[in-house]
CSV table of C-alpha atoms in Angstrom, one decimal:
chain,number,residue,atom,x,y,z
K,1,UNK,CA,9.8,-5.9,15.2
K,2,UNK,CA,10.4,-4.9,11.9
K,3,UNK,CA,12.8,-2.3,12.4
K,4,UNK,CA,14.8,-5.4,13.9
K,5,UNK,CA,13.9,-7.9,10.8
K,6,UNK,CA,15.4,-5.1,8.5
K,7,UNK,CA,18.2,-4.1,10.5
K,8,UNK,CA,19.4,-8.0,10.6
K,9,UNK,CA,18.7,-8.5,6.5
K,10,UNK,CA,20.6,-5.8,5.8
K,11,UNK,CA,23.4,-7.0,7.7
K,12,UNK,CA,22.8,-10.9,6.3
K,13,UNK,CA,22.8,-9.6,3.1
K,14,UNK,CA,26.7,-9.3,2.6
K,15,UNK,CA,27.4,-12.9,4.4
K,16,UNK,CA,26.7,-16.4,2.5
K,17,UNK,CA,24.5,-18.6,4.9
K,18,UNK,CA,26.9,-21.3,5.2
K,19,UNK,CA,29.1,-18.7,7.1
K,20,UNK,CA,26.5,-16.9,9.0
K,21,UNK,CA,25.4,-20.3,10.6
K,22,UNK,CA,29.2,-21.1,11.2
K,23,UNK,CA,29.1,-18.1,13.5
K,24,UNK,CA,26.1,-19.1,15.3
K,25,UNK,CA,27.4,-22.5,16.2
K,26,UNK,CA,26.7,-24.7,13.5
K,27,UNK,CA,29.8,-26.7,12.3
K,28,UNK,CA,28.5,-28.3,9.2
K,29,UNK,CA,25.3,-25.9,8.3
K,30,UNK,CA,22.8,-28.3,6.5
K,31,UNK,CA,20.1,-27.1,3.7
K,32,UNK,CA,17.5,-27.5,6.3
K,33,UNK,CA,19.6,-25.2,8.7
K,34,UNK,CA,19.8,-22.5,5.4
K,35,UNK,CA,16.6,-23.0,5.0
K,36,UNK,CA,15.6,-22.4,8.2
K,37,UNK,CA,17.2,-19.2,8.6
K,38,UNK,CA,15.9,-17.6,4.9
K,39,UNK,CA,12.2,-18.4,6.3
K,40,UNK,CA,13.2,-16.8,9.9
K,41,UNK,CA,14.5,-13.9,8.1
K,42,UNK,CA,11.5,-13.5,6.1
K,43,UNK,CA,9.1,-14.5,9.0
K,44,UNK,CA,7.5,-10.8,10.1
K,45,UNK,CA,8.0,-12.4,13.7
K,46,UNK,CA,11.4,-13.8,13.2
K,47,UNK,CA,10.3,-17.4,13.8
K,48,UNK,CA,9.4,-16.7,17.1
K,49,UNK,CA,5.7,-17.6,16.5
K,50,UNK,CA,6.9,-21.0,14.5
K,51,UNK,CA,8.1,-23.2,17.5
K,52,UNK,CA,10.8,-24.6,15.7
K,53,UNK,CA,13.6,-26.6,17.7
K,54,UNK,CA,16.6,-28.0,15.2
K,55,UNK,CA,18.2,-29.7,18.0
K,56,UNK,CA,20.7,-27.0,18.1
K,57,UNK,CA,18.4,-23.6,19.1
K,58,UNK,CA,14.8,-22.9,19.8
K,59,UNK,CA,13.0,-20.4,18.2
K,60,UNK,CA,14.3,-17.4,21.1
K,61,UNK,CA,17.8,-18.9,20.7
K,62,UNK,CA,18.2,-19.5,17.2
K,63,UNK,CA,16.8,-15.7,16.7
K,64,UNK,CA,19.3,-14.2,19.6
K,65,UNK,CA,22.3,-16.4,18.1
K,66,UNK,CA,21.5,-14.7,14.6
K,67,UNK,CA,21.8,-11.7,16.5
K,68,UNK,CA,25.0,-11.8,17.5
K,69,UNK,CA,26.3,-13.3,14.9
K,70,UNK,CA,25.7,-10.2,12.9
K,71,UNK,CA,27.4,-7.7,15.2
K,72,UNK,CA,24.2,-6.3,17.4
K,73,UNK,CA,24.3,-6.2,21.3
K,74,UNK,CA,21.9,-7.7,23.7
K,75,UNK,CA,20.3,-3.7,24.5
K,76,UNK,CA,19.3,-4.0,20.1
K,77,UNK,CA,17.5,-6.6,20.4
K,78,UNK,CA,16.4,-8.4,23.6
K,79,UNK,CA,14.0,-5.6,24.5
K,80,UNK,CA,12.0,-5.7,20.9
K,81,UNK,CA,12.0,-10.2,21.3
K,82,UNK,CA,10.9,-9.6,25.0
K,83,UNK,CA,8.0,-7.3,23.6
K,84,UNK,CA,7.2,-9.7,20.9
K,85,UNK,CA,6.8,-12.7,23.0
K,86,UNK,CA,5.0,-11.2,25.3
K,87,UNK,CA,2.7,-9.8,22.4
K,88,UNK,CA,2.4,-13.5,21.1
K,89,UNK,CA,1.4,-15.0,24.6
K,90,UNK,CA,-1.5,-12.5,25.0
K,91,UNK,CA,-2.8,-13.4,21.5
K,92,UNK,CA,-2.5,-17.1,21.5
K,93,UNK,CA,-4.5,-16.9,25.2
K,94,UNK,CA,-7.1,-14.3,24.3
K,95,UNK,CA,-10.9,-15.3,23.9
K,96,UNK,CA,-10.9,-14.4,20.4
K,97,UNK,CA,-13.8,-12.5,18.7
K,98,UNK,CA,-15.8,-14.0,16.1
K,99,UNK,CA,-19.6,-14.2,14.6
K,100,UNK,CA,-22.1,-17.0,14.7
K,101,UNK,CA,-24.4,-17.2,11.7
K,102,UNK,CA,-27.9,-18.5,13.7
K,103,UNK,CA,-30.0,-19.8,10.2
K,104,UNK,CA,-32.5,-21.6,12.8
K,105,UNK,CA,-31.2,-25.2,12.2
K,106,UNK,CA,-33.1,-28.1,13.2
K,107,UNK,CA,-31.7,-31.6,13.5
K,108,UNK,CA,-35.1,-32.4,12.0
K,109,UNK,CA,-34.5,-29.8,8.9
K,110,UNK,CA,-31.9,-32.3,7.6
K,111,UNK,CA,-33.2,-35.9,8.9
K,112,UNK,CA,-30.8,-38.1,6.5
K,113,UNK,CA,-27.5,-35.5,7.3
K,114,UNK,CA,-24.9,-37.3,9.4
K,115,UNK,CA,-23.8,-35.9,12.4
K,116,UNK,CA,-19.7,-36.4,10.9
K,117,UNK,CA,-21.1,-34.3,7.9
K,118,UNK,CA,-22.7,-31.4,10.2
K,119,UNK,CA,-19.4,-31.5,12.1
K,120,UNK,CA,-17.1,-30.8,8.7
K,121,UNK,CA,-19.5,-27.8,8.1
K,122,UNK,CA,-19.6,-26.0,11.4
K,123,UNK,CA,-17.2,-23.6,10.2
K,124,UNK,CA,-19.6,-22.4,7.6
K,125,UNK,CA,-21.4,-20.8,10.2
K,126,UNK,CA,-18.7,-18.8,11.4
K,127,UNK,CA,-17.0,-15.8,10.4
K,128,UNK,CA,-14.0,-14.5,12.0
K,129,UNK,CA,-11.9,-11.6,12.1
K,130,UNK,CA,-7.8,-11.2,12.1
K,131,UNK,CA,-5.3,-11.9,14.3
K,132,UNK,CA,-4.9,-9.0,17.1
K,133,UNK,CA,-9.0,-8.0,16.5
K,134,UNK,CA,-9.6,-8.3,20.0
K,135,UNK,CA,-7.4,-5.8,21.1
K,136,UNK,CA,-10.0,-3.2,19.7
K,137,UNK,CA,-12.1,-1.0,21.8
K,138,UNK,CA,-15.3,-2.9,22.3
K,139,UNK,CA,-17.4,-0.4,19.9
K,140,UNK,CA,-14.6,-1.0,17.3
K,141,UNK,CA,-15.3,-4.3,17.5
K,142,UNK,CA,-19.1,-4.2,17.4
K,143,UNK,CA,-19.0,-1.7,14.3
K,144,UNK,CA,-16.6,-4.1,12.5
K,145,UNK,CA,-18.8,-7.2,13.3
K,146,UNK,CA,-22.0,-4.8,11.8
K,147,UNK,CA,-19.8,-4.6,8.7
K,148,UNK,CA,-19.1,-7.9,8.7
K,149,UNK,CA,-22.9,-9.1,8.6
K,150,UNK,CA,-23.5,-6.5,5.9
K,151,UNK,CA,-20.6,-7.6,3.9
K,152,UNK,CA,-22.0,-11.4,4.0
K,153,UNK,CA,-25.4,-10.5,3.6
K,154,UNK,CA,-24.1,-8.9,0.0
K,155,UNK,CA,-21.9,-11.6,-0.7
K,156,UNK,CA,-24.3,-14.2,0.1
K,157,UNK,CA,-28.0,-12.8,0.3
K,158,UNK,CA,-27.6,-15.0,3.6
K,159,UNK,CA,-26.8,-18.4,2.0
K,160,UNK,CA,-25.3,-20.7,4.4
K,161,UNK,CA,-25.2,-24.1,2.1
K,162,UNK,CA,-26.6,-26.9,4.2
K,163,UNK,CA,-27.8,-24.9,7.7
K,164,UNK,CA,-30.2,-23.0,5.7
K,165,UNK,CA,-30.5,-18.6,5.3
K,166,UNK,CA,-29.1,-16.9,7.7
K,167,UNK,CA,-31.9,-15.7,10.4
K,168,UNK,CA,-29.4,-13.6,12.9
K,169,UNK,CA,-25.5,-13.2,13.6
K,170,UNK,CA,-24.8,-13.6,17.1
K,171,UNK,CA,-21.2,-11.6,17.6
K,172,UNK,CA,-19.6,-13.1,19.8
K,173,UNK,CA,-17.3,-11.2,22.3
K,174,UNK,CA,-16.6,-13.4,25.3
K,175,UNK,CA,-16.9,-17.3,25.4
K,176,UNK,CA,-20.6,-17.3,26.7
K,177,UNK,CA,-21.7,-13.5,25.7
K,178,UNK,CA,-22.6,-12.3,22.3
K,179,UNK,CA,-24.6,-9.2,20.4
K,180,UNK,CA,-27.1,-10.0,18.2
K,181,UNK,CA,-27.5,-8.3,15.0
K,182,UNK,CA,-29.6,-8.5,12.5
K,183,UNK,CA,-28.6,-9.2,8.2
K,184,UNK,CA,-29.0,-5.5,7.6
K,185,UNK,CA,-26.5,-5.1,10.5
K,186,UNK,CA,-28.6,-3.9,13.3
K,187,UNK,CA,-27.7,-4.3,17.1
K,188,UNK,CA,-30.5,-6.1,18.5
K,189,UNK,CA,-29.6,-6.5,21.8
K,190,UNK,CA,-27.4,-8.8,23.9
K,191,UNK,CA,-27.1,-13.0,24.2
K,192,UNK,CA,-26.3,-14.8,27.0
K,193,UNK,CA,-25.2,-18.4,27.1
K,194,UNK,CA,-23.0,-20.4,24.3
K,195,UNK,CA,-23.4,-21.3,20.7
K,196,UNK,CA,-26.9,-22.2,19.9
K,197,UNK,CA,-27.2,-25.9,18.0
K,198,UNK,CA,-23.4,-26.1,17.3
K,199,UNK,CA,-22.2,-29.8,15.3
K,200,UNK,CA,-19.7,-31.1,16.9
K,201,UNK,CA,-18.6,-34.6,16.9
K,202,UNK,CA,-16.3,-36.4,20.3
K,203,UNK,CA,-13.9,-39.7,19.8
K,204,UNK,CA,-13.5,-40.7,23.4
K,205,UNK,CA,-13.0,-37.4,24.9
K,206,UNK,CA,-11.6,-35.7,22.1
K,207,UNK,CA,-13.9,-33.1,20.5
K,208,UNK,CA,-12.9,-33.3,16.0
K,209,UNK,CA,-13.9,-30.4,14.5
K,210,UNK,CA,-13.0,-28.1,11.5
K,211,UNK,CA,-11.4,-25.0,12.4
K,212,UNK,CA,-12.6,-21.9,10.3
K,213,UNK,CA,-9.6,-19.6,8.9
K,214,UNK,CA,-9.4,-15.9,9.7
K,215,UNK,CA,-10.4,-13.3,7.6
K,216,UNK,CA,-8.2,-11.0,6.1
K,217,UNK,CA,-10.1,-7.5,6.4
């Protein structure tokens, strides 16, 4: 993919945007049209992970238009946007790895906490990994996860805020089967079953959580 995201800035880089967009099929190109195609050019998937739809061109369409606007044919680039979608699919539908920080928390441990504030928090008690980590080999995984604890243990000397010190991490590899590890990074043994005393909080039959943020490693 980035072969392809080089090949078509070096070619955009001798034609104004107004024009290049002219050539894809825009008549009157609009600074949300310009700007659109500077952030798909500068997007390491070529917008194809952004859902965008201008009325004009999906994400796939606005990409292939761009395409042959600058001069490439189909066997150039349909092949490497085929792969790339494909990659995308498998990523936003993979189980995705992540640990669970077990401190031990009771409801009891916290008798005037609301159940809204517990909710907010339930991301402090995970740690996760970035995107395409679950394509490792399982060891890989398991090792990184061992870092992982070890890394937070130093960072933190197990401080989770509000759920307490952290007792165990509970690496979790598959929506209802985890390893535990201990905080000097041990593999204890295996865990079977979901996330022990998770927060959550349900409006009608909607579940509102935080979502934790993906760690750069």
């Amino acid at each position: 993919m980035e072969k392809l995201r080089a090949e078509l800035q070096r070619r955009a880089a001798s034609i104004p945007a107004p024009e290049l967009l002219l050539r894809m099929g825009y008549p009157k190109p609009r600074e949300a049209v310009i700007h659109r195609l500077q952030q798909v050019l500068a997007d390491p998937d070529l917008g194809l992970s952004s859902g965008g739809f201008d009325f004009r061109f999906g994400s796939r369409a606005f990409l292939c238009a761009l395409c042959e606007a600058l001069g490439m044919i189909e066997d150039d680039y349909l092949p490497t946007i085929d792969a790339r979608q494909q990659w995308l699919r498998e990523e936003r539908n993979a189980f995705k790895p992540y640990i669970f920080i077990d401190t031990g928390f009771k409801r009891s441990d916290r008798p005037g906490t609301r159940i809204f504030a517990l909710a907010v928090c339930e991301p402090m008690r995970r740690l996760t990994f970035p995107k395409g980590f679950w394509r490792r080999p399982c060891h890989k995984q398991i090792e990184a996860a061992r870092r992982r604890v070890r890394q937070f243990m130093a960072e933190t000397d197990g401080d989770v805020k509000i759920w307490g010190t952290a007792k165990r991490f509970l690496f979790f590899h598959a929506r209802d089967a985890a390893i535990v590890i201990d905080p000097s990074g041990r593999v204890l043994g295996d865990w079977q079953g979901g996330v022990p005393n998770r927060a959550s909080l349900r409006v009608g039959h909607k579940e509102i959580a935080a979502q934790p943020a993906a760690d750069d490693q």
